[in-house]
Tab-separated table of C-alpha atoms in Angstrom:
chain	number	residue	atom	x	y	z
X	765	MET	CA	47.799	-7.407	-3.657
X	766	LEU	CA	50.142	-4.985	-5.219
X	767	LEU	CA	53.297	-4.025	-3.526
X	768	ARG	CA	53.027	-0.630	-2.044
X	769	ARG	CA	54.430	-0.418	1.456
X	770	THR	CA	58.009	0.460	2.275
X	771	SER	CA	60.524	0.250	5.073
X	772	PHE	CA	62.581	3.290	5.981
X	773	PHE	CA	65.761	1.610	7.197
X	774	THR	CA	67.819	-1.523	6.697
X	775	SER	CA	67.500	-4.028	9.540
X	776	PRO	CA	69.649	-2.925	12.537
X	777	GLN	CA	70.843	-6.543	12.896
X	778	ILE	CA	72.201	-6.547	9.337
X	779	ARG	CA	73.690	-3.042	9.661
X	780	ARG	CA	75.710	-4.134	12.704
X	781	LYS	CA	76.906	-7.210	10.840
X	782	GLU	CA	77.905	-5.095	7.816
X	783	VAL	CA	80.022	-2.774	9.968
X	784	VAL	CA	81.855	-5.761	11.439
X	785	SER	CA	82.253	-7.200	7.943
X	786	ARG	CA	83.866	-4.039	6.557
X	787	ARG	CA	86.236	-3.718	9.523
X	788	ARG	CA	87.389	-7.327	9.220
X	789	SER	CA	87.160	-7.852	5.462
X	790	ARG	CA	90.782	-8.836	4.951
X	791	ARG	CA	90.784	-11.162	7.936
X	792	GLN	CA	87.597	-12.863	6.714
X	793	ALA	CA	89.066	-13.287	3.230
X	794	SER	CA	92.210	-14.988	4.582
X	795	ALA	CA	90.127	-17.206	6.870
X	796	PHE	CA	88.065	-18.332	3.906
X	797	ASP	CA	91.219	-19.225	1.965
X	798	GLU	CA	92.540	-21.295	4.874
X	799	ASN	CA	89.342	-23.248	5.449
X	800	ALA	CA	88.433	-23.873	1.815
X	801	SER	CA	89.918	-26.452	-0.505
X	802	PRO	CA	92.214	-25.205	-3.292
X	803	LYS	CA	89.467	-25.830	-5.828
X	804	GLU	CA	86.891	-23.828	-3.844
X	805	SER	CA	89.203	-20.910	-3.111
X	806	SER	CA	90.123	-20.491	-6.781
X	807	SER	CA	86.611	-20.838	-8.197
X	808	ILE	CA	84.205	-17.990	-8.781
X	809	LYS	CA	80.778	-18.635	-7.328
X	810	LYS	CA	77.889	-18.094	-9.726
X	811	VAL	CA	74.839	-16.583	-8.043
X	812	VAL	CA	71.697	-16.461	-10.193
X	813	VAL	CA	68.739	-14.326	-9.109
X	814	LEU	CA	65.419	-15.124	-10.788
X	815	GLY	CA	63.047	-12.148	-10.866
X	816	GLY	CA	63.849	-8.447	-10.939
X	817	GLY	CA	61.139	-7.081	-8.679
X	818	PHE	CA	61.764	-5.533	-5.283
X	819	GLY	CA	63.047	-8.785	-3.784
X	820	GLY	CA	65.240	-9.898	-6.682
X	821	LEU	CA	66.723	-6.569	-7.811
X	822	TYR	CA	67.436	-5.315	-4.300
X	823	CYS	CA	68.959	-8.678	-3.334
X	824	ALA	CA	71.267	-8.542	-6.380
X	825	LEU	CA	72.317	-4.965	-5.568
X	826	LYS	CA	72.952	-5.902	-1.951
X	827	LEU	CA	75.071	-8.875	-2.993
X	828	ASP	CA	77.095	-6.578	-5.256
X	829	SER	CA	77.754	-4.198	-2.377
X	830	LEU	CA	78.718	-7.036	-0.009
X	831	PHE	CA	81.312	-8.364	-2.447
X	832	ALA	CA	82.539	-4.934	-3.574
X	833	THR	CA	85.377	-4.976	-1.028
X	834	ASN	CA	87.036	-7.929	-2.726
X	835	ALA	CA	86.869	-6.243	-6.140
X	836	ARG	CA	88.313	-2.945	-4.893
X	837	GLY	CA	91.328	-4.540	-3.247
X	838	ASP	CA	93.177	-3.679	-0.047
X	839	ASP	CA	95.236	-0.679	1.114
X	840	SER	CA	98.141	-1.648	-1.151
X	841	GLY	CA	95.969	-0.951	-4.180
X	842	GLU	CA	96.233	-4.516	-5.432
X	843	LYS	CA	92.883	-5.768	-6.690
X	844	LYS	CA	91.674	-9.134	-5.494
X	845	LYS	CA	90.166	-11.746	-7.720
X	846	PRO	CA	86.360	-11.628	-7.771
X	847	THR	CA	84.779	-14.369	-5.692
X	848	MET	CA	81.285	-14.157	-7.156
X	849	ILE	CA	79.356	-13.323	-10.317
X	850	VAL	CA	75.720	-12.251	-9.879
X	851	THR	CA	73.304	-12.743	-12.785
X	852	LEU	CA	69.845	-11.179	-12.600
X	853	ILE	CA	67.197	-12.721	-14.885
X	854	ASP	CA	63.811	-11.170	-15.658
X	855	THR	CA	61.379	-11.299	-18.579
X	856	ASN	CA	61.078	-7.507	-18.665
X	857	GLU	CA	63.714	-4.986	-19.681
X	858	LYS	CA	62.494	-2.466	-17.101
X	859	PHE	CA	62.143	-2.504	-13.331
X	860	LEU	CA	58.760	-1.251	-12.114
X	861	PHE	CA	58.576	0.654	-8.819
X	862	LYS	CA	55.023	-0.538	-8.164
X	863	PRO	CA	53.982	1.868	-5.391
X	864	LEU	CA	54.261	4.702	-7.927
X	865	MET	CA	52.208	3.031	-10.678
X	866	TYR	CA	49.333	5.385	-9.886
X	867	GLU	CA	51.448	8.473	-10.516
X	868	LEU	CA	52.574	6.911	-13.795
X	869	LEU	CA	48.995	6.152	-14.815
X	870	ASN	CA	47.801	9.741	-14.434
X	871	SER	CA	51.081	11.171	-15.844
X	872	ASP	CA	52.203	12.807	-12.596
X	873	MET	CA	55.508	10.968	-13.103
X	874	GLU	CA	57.421	9.864	-16.193
X	875	GLU	CA	58.045	6.273	-17.225
X	876	THR	CA	61.828	6.634	-16.914
X	877	ASP	CA	61.362	7.544	-13.237
X	878	VAL	CA	58.931	4.781	-12.300
X	879	ALA	CA	60.183	2.109	-14.719
X	880	PRO	CA	63.918	2.546	-15.466
X	881	LEU	CA	65.872	0.053	-17.555
X	882	TYR	CA	67.689	-2.681	-15.645
X	883	GLU	CA	70.785	-1.949	-17.720
X	884	GLU	CA	70.786	1.646	-16.435
X	885	LEU	CA	70.262	0.639	-12.813
X	886	LEU	CA	73.058	-1.933	-12.972
X	887	GLU	CA	75.593	-0.004	-15.064
X	888	ASN	CA	77.805	0.879	-12.063
X	889	THR	CA	77.695	-2.632	-10.604
X	890	THR	CA	79.146	-6.026	-11.448
X	891	VAL	CA	75.657	-7.557	-11.768
X	892	ARG	CA	74.938	-9.108	-15.167
X	893	PHE	CA	71.383	-8.800	-16.554
X	894	LEU	CA	69.625	-11.275	-18.851
X	895	GLN	CA	66.187	-10.555	-20.285
X	896	LYS	CA	64.957	-14.137	-20.313
X	897	GLU	CA	62.055	-16.181	-19.013
X	898	ALA	CA	62.869	-18.821	-16.388
X	899	MET	CA	61.356	-22.117	-17.540
X	900	ARG	CA	62.676	-24.720	-15.121
X	901	VAL	CA	65.414	-25.501	-12.621
X	902	GLU	CA	67.619	-28.609	-12.706
X	903	PRO	CA	69.818	-29.153	-9.625
X	904	GLU	CA	72.979	-31.168	-10.264
X	905	LYS	CA	72.221	-33.795	-7.671
X	906	VAL	CA	68.973	-34.441	-5.784
X	907	LEU	CA	68.581	-37.164	-3.160
X	908	LYS	CA	65.467	-38.503	-1.468
X	909	THR	CA	65.233	-38.996	2.265
X	910	LYS	CA	63.445	-41.887	3.980
X	911	SER	CA	60.394	-39.675	4.344
X	912	GLY	CA	60.358	-39.042	0.591
X	913	SER	CA	61.401	-35.389	0.700
X	914	LYS	CA	64.037	-34.073	-1.711
X	915	VAL	CA	67.389	-32.654	-0.606
X	916	SER	CA	70.326	-31.146	-2.461
X	917	GLY	CA	73.579	-29.483	-1.458
X	918	THR	CA	74.864	-28.684	-4.938
X	919	GLY	CA	74.343	-26.084	-7.623
X	920	GLY	CA	72.606	-26.705	-10.909
X	921	GLU	CA	71.221	-25.064	-14.015
X	922	VAL	CA	68.328	-22.776	-14.836
X	923	ILE	CA	66.778	-23.297	-18.265
X	924	VAL	CA	65.726	-19.903	-19.612
X	925	ARG	CA	63.958	-18.883	-22.816
X	926	ASP	CA	64.579	-15.798	-24.923
X	927	VAL	CA	61.589	-13.465	-24.770
X	928	GLU	CA	61.588	-12.815	-28.542
X	929	THR	CA	63.191	-15.807	-30.282
X	930	LYS	CA	61.887	-18.402	-27.773
X	931	GLU	CA	65.252	-20.158	-27.924
X	932	GLU	CA	66.311	-21.912	-24.723
X	933	GLU	CA	69.689	-21.843	-23.018
X	934	ARG	CA	71.174	-23.081	-19.764
X	935	VAL	CA	72.530	-20.806	-17.047
X	936	LYS	CA	74.676	-22.497	-14.405
X	937	TYR	CA	74.419	-21.546	-10.751
X	938	ASP	CA	76.262	-22.360	-7.548
X	939	TYR	CA	73.658	-20.466	-5.526
X	940	LEU	CA	70.137	-19.618	-6.657
X	941	VAL	CA	67.703	-16.937	-5.438
X	942	VAL	CA	64.063	-17.249	-6.535
X	943	SER	CA	62.043	-14.042	-6.377
X	944	LEU	CA	59.616	-14.169	-9.299
X	945	GLY	CA	56.849	-12.216	-7.587
X	946	ALA	CA	53.130	-12.574	-8.218
X	947	LYS	CA	50.954	-12.798	-11.304
X	948	VAL	CA	47.291	-12.095	-11.962
X	949	ASP	CA	45.563	-15.464	-11.675
X	950	PHE	CA	42.399	-15.855	-13.741
X	951	GLU	CA	42.479	-19.646	-14.104
X	952	SER	CA	42.859	-21.379	-10.724
X	953	GLU	CA	39.812	-22.810	-9.018
X	954	LYS	CA	40.223	-20.312	-6.179
X	955	ASN	CA	40.316	-17.210	-8.400
X	956	PHE	CA	38.364	-18.212	-11.517
X	957	VAL	CA	35.596	-15.825	-12.560
X	958	LYS	CA	33.763	-16.402	-15.823
X	959	GLY	CA	34.663	-13.680	-18.334
X	960	ALA	CA	37.370	-12.074	-16.173
X	961	ARG	CA	40.263	-13.020	-18.461
X	962	GLU	CA	38.410	-11.758	-21.541
X	963	PHE	CA	36.951	-8.525	-20.208
X	964	ALA	CA	38.803	-7.452	-17.035
X	965	MET	CA	41.885	-5.235	-17.143
X	966	PRO	CA	44.540	-6.175	-14.535
X	967	PHE	CA	46.715	-3.567	-12.829
X	968	ASN	CA	49.935	-5.325	-11.900
X	969	GLY	CA	52.621	-4.391	-14.420
X	970	LEU	CA	53.936	-1.724	-16.775
X	971	ASP	CA	51.987	-3.069	-19.761
X	972	ASP	CA	48.816	-2.953	-17.646
X	973	VAL	CA	49.432	0.739	-16.905
X	974	LYS	CA	49.871	1.497	-20.609
X	975	ARG	CA	46.737	-0.426	-21.658
X	976	MET	CA	44.653	1.267	-18.986
X	977	ARG	CA	45.891	4.713	-19.958
X	978	GLU	CA	45.094	4.032	-23.636
X	979	LYS	CA	41.588	2.907	-22.702
X	980	ILE	CA	41.017	6.045	-20.633
X	981	GLU	CA	42.262	8.230	-23.483
X	982	ARG	CA	39.679	6.595	-25.769
X	983	LEU	CA	36.982	7.298	-23.180
X	984	LYS	CA	38.111	10.902	-23.118
X	985	GLU	CA	37.998	11.218	-26.903
X	986	ASP	CA	34.504	9.750	-27.035
X	987	GLY	CA	33.310	12.377	-24.559
X	988	ALA	CA	29.797	12.271	-23.147
X	989	GLU	CA	28.177	11.651	-26.528
X	990	ARG	CA	27.981	7.927	-25.802
X	991	GLY	CA	25.772	8.550	-22.778
X	992	GLU	CA	26.495	7.546	-19.175
X	993	ARG	CA	29.917	5.972	-18.738
X	994	THR	CA	31.075	3.707	-15.938
X	995	VAL	CA	34.436	2.373	-14.740
X	996	ALA	CA	34.400	-0.514	-12.272
X	997	VAL	CA	37.316	-1.218	-9.916
X	998	VAL	CA	37.120	-4.755	-8.534
X	999	GLY	CA	38.709	-5.144	-5.105
X	1000	ALA	CA	38.791	-2.712	-2.184
X	1001	GLY	CA	42.186	-3.558	-0.754
X	1002	TYR	CA	45.076	-1.119	-1.024
X	1003	ALA	CA	45.422	-1.544	-4.796
X	1004	GLY	CA	41.720	-1.053	-5.477
X	1005	VAL	CA	41.278	1.964	-3.205
X	1006	GLU	CA	44.413	3.685	-4.489
X	1007	LEU	CA	43.430	3.050	-8.113
X	1008	ALA	CA	39.850	4.248	-7.588
X	1009	LEU	CA	41.031	7.488	-5.945
X	1010	CYS	CA	43.718	8.036	-8.589
X	1011	LEU	CA	41.096	7.712	-11.343
X	1012	ALA	CA	38.553	9.831	-9.437
X	1013	ARG	CA	40.879	12.812	-9.016
X	1014	TRP	CA	42.067	12.468	-12.628
X	1015	PHE	CA	38.533	12.357	-14.022
X	1016	GLU	CA	37.395	15.312	-11.889
X	1017	ARG	CA	39.854	17.691	-13.524
X	1018	GLU	CA	39.821	16.337	-17.096
X	1019	ASP	CA	37.368	17.540	-19.730
X	1020	GLY	CA	35.737	14.573	-21.396
X	1021	LEU	CA	35.972	12.449	-18.235
X	1022	LYS	CA	34.153	14.517	-15.637
X	1023	ASP	CA	30.909	12.597	-16.081
X	1024	VAL	CA	32.489	9.123	-15.718
X	1025	LYS	CA	31.252	7.246	-12.642
X	1026	ILE	CA	33.531	4.881	-10.707
X	1027	LYS	CA	32.088	1.799	-8.978
X	1028	LEU	CA	34.416	0.344	-6.326
X	1029	VAL	CA	33.393	-3.295	-5.790
X	1030	ALA	CA	34.031	-4.297	-2.167
X	1031	LYS	CA	33.225	-7.596	-0.488
X	1032	ASP	CA	30.557	-6.927	2.162
X	1033	GLY	CA	31.106	-3.224	1.442
X	1034	ASN	CA	34.323	-3.276	3.479
X	1035	VAL	CA	37.235	-1.047	2.462
X	1036	LEU	CA	40.852	-1.864	3.415
X	1037	SER	CA	39.945	-4.789	5.667
X	1038	SER	CA	43.616	-5.308	6.644
X	1039	ALA	CA	44.339	-1.641	7.451
X	1040	THR	CA	44.336	0.076	10.831
X	1041	VAL	CA	41.334	2.065	12.014
X	1042	GLY	CA	43.160	5.275	11.083
X	1043	GLY	CA	43.939	3.959	7.609
X	1044	LYS	CA	40.337	2.914	7.011
X	1045	ASN	CA	39.060	6.286	8.198
X	1046	ALA	CA	41.460	8.153	5.892
X	1047	ALA	CA	40.397	6.036	2.924
X	1048	ARG	CA	36.693	6.418	3.716
X	1049	LYS	CA	37.069	10.176	4.039
X	1050	ALA	CA	38.837	10.415	0.686
X	1051	LEU	CA	36.271	8.198	-1.037
X	1052	GLU	CA	33.379	10.232	0.368
X	1053	LYS	CA	35.084	13.417	-0.810
X	1054	ALA	CA	35.243	12.022	-4.362
X	1055	SER	CA	31.766	12.688	-5.753
X	1056	ASN	CA	32.285	10.340	-8.703
X	1057	VAL	CA	33.026	7.201	-6.629
X	1058	GLU	CA	30.427	4.771	-5.290
X	1059	ILE	CA	31.213	1.736	-3.107
X	1060	VAL	CA	29.245	-1.310	-4.287
X	1061	ASP	CA	28.792	-4.333	-2.014
X	1062	GLY	CA	29.467	-7.647	-3.699
X	1063	VAL	CA	31.750	-10.374	-5.028
X	1064	VAL	CA	32.081	-10.735	-8.787
X	1065	GLY	CA	30.484	-13.915	-10.131
X	1066	ALA	CA	30.730	-13.301	-13.870
X	1067	ILE	CA	31.539	-10.679	-16.497
X	1068	GLU	CA	29.839	-10.733	-19.895
X	1069	ARG	CA	29.407	-8.459	-22.856
X	1070	SER	CA	26.302	-6.309	-22.486
X	1071	SER	CA	25.325	-6.964	-26.108
X	1072	SER	CA	26.876	-8.509	-29.191
X	1073	GLU	CA	27.330	-5.078	-30.762
X	1074	SER	CA	28.733	-3.301	-27.711
X	1075	SER	CA	32.188	-3.084	-26.149
X	1076	LYS	CA	30.583	-2.547	-22.735
X	1077	VAL	CA	30.176	-5.334	-20.173
X	1078	ASN	CA	27.808	-6.318	-17.397
X	1079	ILE	CA	29.250	-7.431	-14.058
X	1080	SER	CA	27.222	-9.880	-11.958
X	1081	LEU	CA	27.661	-9.582	-8.189
X	1082	THR	CA	26.700	-11.621	-5.154
X	1083	LYS	CA	26.092	-9.313	-2.196
X	1084	GLY	CA	26.832	-10.013	1.453
X	1085	ASP	CA	23.196	-11.040	2.075
X	1086	SER	CA	23.450	-13.524	-0.861
X	1087	SER	CA	21.225	-11.413	-3.087
X	1088	LEU	CA	22.258	-10.785	-6.692
X	1089	GLN	CA	22.751	-7.573	-8.596
X	1090	LYS	CA	24.416	-6.285	-11.758
X	1091	ILE	CA	26.548	-3.324	-12.717
X	1092	GLU	CA	25.445	-2.775	-16.285
X	1093	ASN	CA	27.109	-1.128	-19.287
X	1094	VAL	CA	30.597	-0.871	-17.779
X	1095	ASP	CA	33.117	0.774	-20.113
X	1096	MET	CA	36.214	-0.462	-18.273
X	1097	CYS	CA	36.592	-3.157	-15.600
X	1098	CYS	CA	39.814	-2.754	-13.563
X	1099	TRP	CA	40.949	-5.932	-11.777
X	1100	THR	CA	43.022	-5.664	-8.574
X	1101	VAL	CA	42.342	-9.075	-6.991
X	1102	GLY	CA	43.411	-12.671	-7.521
X	1103	LEU	CA	47.211	-12.586	-7.401
X	1104	SER	CA	49.147	-15.829	-6.979
X	1105	ALA	CA	52.789	-16.918	-6.913
X	1106	LYS	CA	54.482	-16.681	-10.328
X	1107	LEU	CA	55.816	-20.243	-10.484
X	1108	PRO	CA	55.580	-23.182	-12.927
X	1109	THR	CA	53.007	-25.726	-11.773
X	1110	SER	CA	54.857	-28.841	-12.992
X	1111	GLU	CA	56.973	-30.556	-10.342
X	1112	ASN	CA	59.478	-31.523	-13.045
X	1113	ASP	CA	59.955	-27.840	-13.929
X	1114	TRP	CA	60.127	-26.699	-10.305
X	1115	PRO	CA	61.701	-29.289	-7.990
X	1116	PHE	CA	61.190	-27.362	-4.755
X	1117	GLU	CA	58.491	-28.083	-2.193
X	1118	GLN	CA	55.450	-25.874	-2.658
X	1119	ASP	CA	52.837	-25.048	-0.034
X	1120	PRO	CA	49.627	-26.885	-1.029
X	1121	ARG	CA	47.382	-23.987	-0.012
X	1122	THR	CA	49.194	-21.071	-1.652
X	1123	GLY	CA	51.452	-22.767	-4.194
X	1124	LYS	CA	54.431	-20.844	-2.806
X	1125	ILE	CA	57.935	-22.242	-2.317
X	1126	VAL	CA	58.498	-23.375	1.268
X	1127	THR	CA	61.544	-21.921	3.042
X	1128	ASP	CA	62.955	-22.037	6.533
X	1129	SER	CA	63.450	-18.977	8.726
X	1130	THR	CA	66.675	-18.018	6.893
X	1131	LEU	CA	64.839	-17.949	3.516
X	1132	LYS	CA	66.640	-21.127	2.448
X	1133	VAL	CA	64.393	-23.431	0.406
X	1134	ALA	CA	63.385	-26.567	2.279
X	1135	GLY	CA	65.919	-29.321	1.537
X	1136	TYR	CA	68.121	-27.208	-0.767
X	1137	ASP	CA	71.210	-25.763	0.895
X	1138	ARG	CA	72.117	-23.528	-2.050
X	1139	VAL	CA	68.689	-22.194	-3.005
X	1140	PHE	CA	66.924	-19.248	-1.379
X	1141	ALA	CA	63.484	-17.764	-2.039
X	1142	LEU	CA	61.799	-14.524	-1.002
X	1143	GLY	CA	58.896	-12.266	-1.839
X	1144	ASP	CA	55.451	-13.177	-3.118
X	1145	ASN	CA	56.525	-16.619	-4.345
X	1146	SER	CA	57.726	-17.934	-0.960
X	1147	ILE	CA	56.358	-18.810	2.453
X	1148	GLN	CA	58.376	-19.433	5.612
X	1149	ARG	CA	57.974	-22.619	7.611
X	1150	GLU	CA	59.668	-22.484	10.968
X	1151	TYR	CA	60.638	-25.491	13.037
X	1152	GLU	CA	60.260	-24.313	16.611
X	1153	LYS	CA	60.908	-27.748	18.124
X	1154	LYS	CA	62.091	-31.016	16.673
X	1155	ASP	CA	58.795	-32.761	17.332
X	1156	ALA	CA	56.525	-29.713	16.970
X	1157	ALA	CA	54.115	-29.179	14.107
X	1158	ASN	CA	55.321	-26.990	11.282
X	1159	ARG	CA	54.221	-23.385	11.595
X	1160	GLU	CA	53.787	-21.562	8.303
X	1161	GLU	CA	54.185	-17.812	8.375
X	1162	GLU	CA	52.720	-16.022	5.359
X	1163	LYS	CA	53.777	-12.397	5.307
X	1164	PRO	CA	51.851	-9.717	3.418
X	1165	ALA	CA	52.686	-9.237	-0.266
X	1166	THR	CA	54.111	-5.763	0.135
X	1167	ALA	CA	57.186	-3.819	-0.902
X	1168	GLN	CA	58.059	-3.388	2.764
X	1169	VAL	CA	58.422	-7.154	3.250
X	1170	ALA	CA	60.405	-7.513	0.007
X	1171	PHE	CA	62.816	-4.688	0.929
X	1172	GLN	CA	63.622	-6.250	4.273
X	1173	ALA	CA	63.791	-9.821	2.972
X	1174	ALA	CA	66.199	-8.782	0.183
X	1175	ASP	CA	68.757	-7.567	2.737
X	1176	TYR	CA	68.517	-10.776	4.751
X	1177	CYS	CA	68.618	-13.010	1.678
X	1178	ALA	CA	71.699	-11.294	0.249
X	1179	TRP	CA	73.457	-11.508	3.599
X	1180	ASN	CA	72.622	-15.201	3.941
X	1181	VAL	CA	73.837	-16.040	0.429
X	1182	TRP	CA	77.077	-14.196	1.198
X	1183	SER	CA	77.323	-16.012	4.529
X	1184	ALA	CA	76.690	-19.414	2.927
X	1185	ILE	CA	79.478	-18.820	0.393
X	1186	ASN	CA	81.865	-17.715	3.142
X	1187	LYS	CA	80.914	-20.510	5.561
X	1188	LYS	CA	79.302	-18.145	8.057
X	1189	SER	CA	76.131	-18.610	10.093
X	1190	LEU	CA	72.850	-17.479	8.532
X	1191	LEU	CA	70.430	-14.956	10.011
X	1192	PRO	CA	66.734	-15.768	10.497
X	1193	PHE	CA	64.490	-13.287	8.701
X	1194	ARG	CA	62.456	-11.316	11.206
X	1195	TYR	CA	59.993	-8.973	9.543
X	1196	GLN	CA	59.506	-5.654	11.317
X	1197	HIS	CA	56.335	-3.822	10.339
X	1198	LEU	CA	57.050	-0.097	9.994
X	1199	GLY	CA	53.651	1.235	8.970
X	1200	ASP	CA	51.761	1.582	5.708
X	1201	MET	CA	51.423	4.267	3.059
X	1202	MET	CA	48.910	4.845	0.275
X	1203	THR	CA	48.115	7.529	-2.240
X	1204	LEU	CA	44.757	9.284	-2.006
X	1205	GLY	CA	45.192	10.989	-5.374
X	1206	ASP	CA	45.842	14.631	-6.294
X	1207	LYS	CA	48.940	15.163	-4.104
X	1208	GLU	CA	47.344	13.630	-1.019
X	1209	ALA	CA	48.250	10.455	0.815
X	1210	ALA	CA	47.826	8.595	4.088
X	1211	VAL	CA	50.630	7.278	6.289
X	1212	GLN	CA	49.732	4.755	8.981
X	1213	PHE	CA	52.352	4.693	11.713
X	1214	PRO	CA	53.092	1.409	13.542
X	1215	VAL	CA	51.886	2.880	16.844
X	1216	GLY	CA	48.245	2.439	17.761
X	1217	GLU	CA	45.250	1.750	15.568
X	1218	GLU	CA	44.407	5.379	14.823
X	1219	THR	CA	47.840	6.981	14.437
X	1220	THR	CA	47.517	8.069	10.815
X	1221	LEU	CA	48.645	11.188	8.976
X	1222	ASP	CA	46.755	12.121	5.814
X	1223	GLY	CA	46.642	14.984	3.327
X	1224	SER	CA	49.521	16.988	1.829
X	1225	ALA	CA	51.931	16.355	4.705
X	1226	ALA	CA	51.466	12.599	4.264
X	1227	PHE	CA	51.986	13.036	0.514
X	1228	ALA	CA	55.366	14.697	1.154
X	1229	LEU	CA	56.378	12.007	3.668
X	1230	ARG	CA	55.349	9.218	1.297
X	1231	ARG	CA	57.438	10.697	-1.513
X	1232	LEU	CA	60.470	11.090	0.725
X	1233	ALA	CA	60.164	7.487	1.882
X	1234	TYR	CA	59.958	6.173	-1.674
X	1235	LEU	CA	62.810	8.429	-2.763
X	1236	TYR	CA	64.957	6.828	-0.064
X	1237	ARG	CA	63.921	3.349	-1.219
X	1238	MET	CA	64.823	3.870	-4.885
X	1239	PRO	CA	67.212	1.086	-5.961
X	1240	THR	CA	70.291	3.233	-6.713
X	1241	ASN	CA	71.771	6.599	-5.783
X	1242	GLY	CA	71.570	7.656	-9.422
X	1243	GLN	CA	67.837	7.013	-9.501
X	1244	ARG	CA	67.368	8.888	-6.220
X	1245	LEU	CA	69.286	11.872	-7.567
X	1246	LYS	CA	67.356	11.970	-10.842
X	1247	ILE	CA	63.930	11.830	-9.218
X	1248	GLY	CA	64.915	14.055	-6.287
X	1249	ARG	CA	65.959	16.828	-8.674
X	1250	LYS	CA	62.612	16.700	-10.464
X	1251	TRP	CA	60.627	16.791	-7.238
X	1252	LEU	CA	62.713	19.661	-5.851
X	1253	SER	CA	62.256	21.546	-9.118
X	1254	ALA	CA	58.481	21.160	-8.832
X	1255	ILE	CA	58.545	22.413	-5.237
X	1256	SER	CA	60.834	25.371	-6.025
X	1257	SER	CA	58.417	26.633	-8.673
X	1258	ASN	CA	55.921	27.437	-5.890
X	1259	PRO	CA	57.564	26.771	-2.498
X	1260	SER	CA	55.163	28.853	-0.416
X	1261	ALA	CA	52.162	26.871	-1.652
X	1262	PHE	CA	53.876	23.567	-0.900
X	1263	VAL	CA	54.947	24.623	2.610
X	1264	GLY	CA	51.489	25.982	3.285
X	1265	GLU	CA	49.852	22.717	2.275
X	1266	VAL	CA	52.216	20.694	4.473
X	1267	ILE	CA	51.667	22.978	7.486
X	1268	GLU	CA	47.911	22.815	6.962
X	1269	GLY	CA	48.090	19.029	6.888
X	1270	LEU	CA	50.170	18.881	10.062
X	1271	ASN	CA	47.830	21.271	11.843
X	1272	SER	CA	44.868	19.153	10.792
X	1273	TYR	CA	46.616	16.045	12.125
X	1274	THR	CA	47.545	17.555	15.504
X	1275	SER	CA	44.085	19.065	16.010
X	1276	SER	CA	42.491	15.676	15.455
X	1277	ARG	CA	44.603	13.934	18.111
């Protein structure tokens, strides 16, 4: 599902290591020079990061900060030669902070706040940005073991294609980080639904937000003269529930949309199956409060046009008891299910081992790709396989596709790339769940704390906490400052109302304990 959860702090293990690194930076640099060959010590390592989502962008920024000491020089003021060049490659020109897509959809936030340009985010760093599409990876040297598995300890090249001209070029790497994220999958056998590609509207990227907003504006212009209007939201995970509530609160206050009904399609009628009891209760309460939302039990089997002369569609469902039903004359079908790893399917294009069940790149506990000493992978396109004992069966650990996991993995990945370059030991990635957050629409939210099944704060107080958490997790200080000023300006225009709402929310939370 969409990325929407966040961590509040960098891993304590990495923070301790960073402090030691800063205190001993000069000693580490001299040690590296002594242990490395003349050729290695004089060369600049090329680190290429594929994918500019939470994992890729934050990893690139972390790498820049780890190597900043070398660029600034020592106490004498003499600058040292750079030891690394980081290149970030993504098909888009803008980074999308996905947890705030809902605020962008209903215009509570501006596009420059939720989707800033990579060039702006990276302007005060040494990271180079290329707006290209990664086509394939060609390691310099690949060997096969007796078991048939591939191994490589060298760098290689990434073949990328220009987004507009479609011309290809080669980008060399000494170390590679793969963090391409997830894509909406309409075609695989697991996710295929007849008519979904043609008639469903995904909600996974900036273009999706714009298309959905344009469609809603057309609904608004048409008004109620076209008769009863229906919007279906397929999927009742975090993305589906948040989208349904965002649309519900928007439609309730907007002339021309107040009569639109929202059908939330949920398998077996279950909402937020992976959430805590407190999270489910908060979502159920918000959905019941929204008079224009109805939860519909079922799994989508097909989507087809309602008639040859209509733009509306009919959605066929299979209910939990195996009976069939239809949602007829749907004006807009929003699709929040069926995400898969964004990777080429050809083995020649992508030489790394992929998990047969999920299609994700297999890594070890340090996020290093199986068999490739200079390639790391993180985020939605990777899965960890840990070797607990030499003769034990492989244990695959698939972490949730959330921003919280990506934030934490980016820190570990950057540290391990830095450590690999400097001949240091790598750290195993240990995910620490710090709770979940979701918007409930109209300046309300729910925050599920990682203590107990029912420890959940919802309402205005949770909305304020959610915003503060996401403000902290913005990629750069400049972005934090820009957004923080806007939010403070909004609060200062009516501070008593804001404080009152927060106090009311806290009182409601404490009285319910």
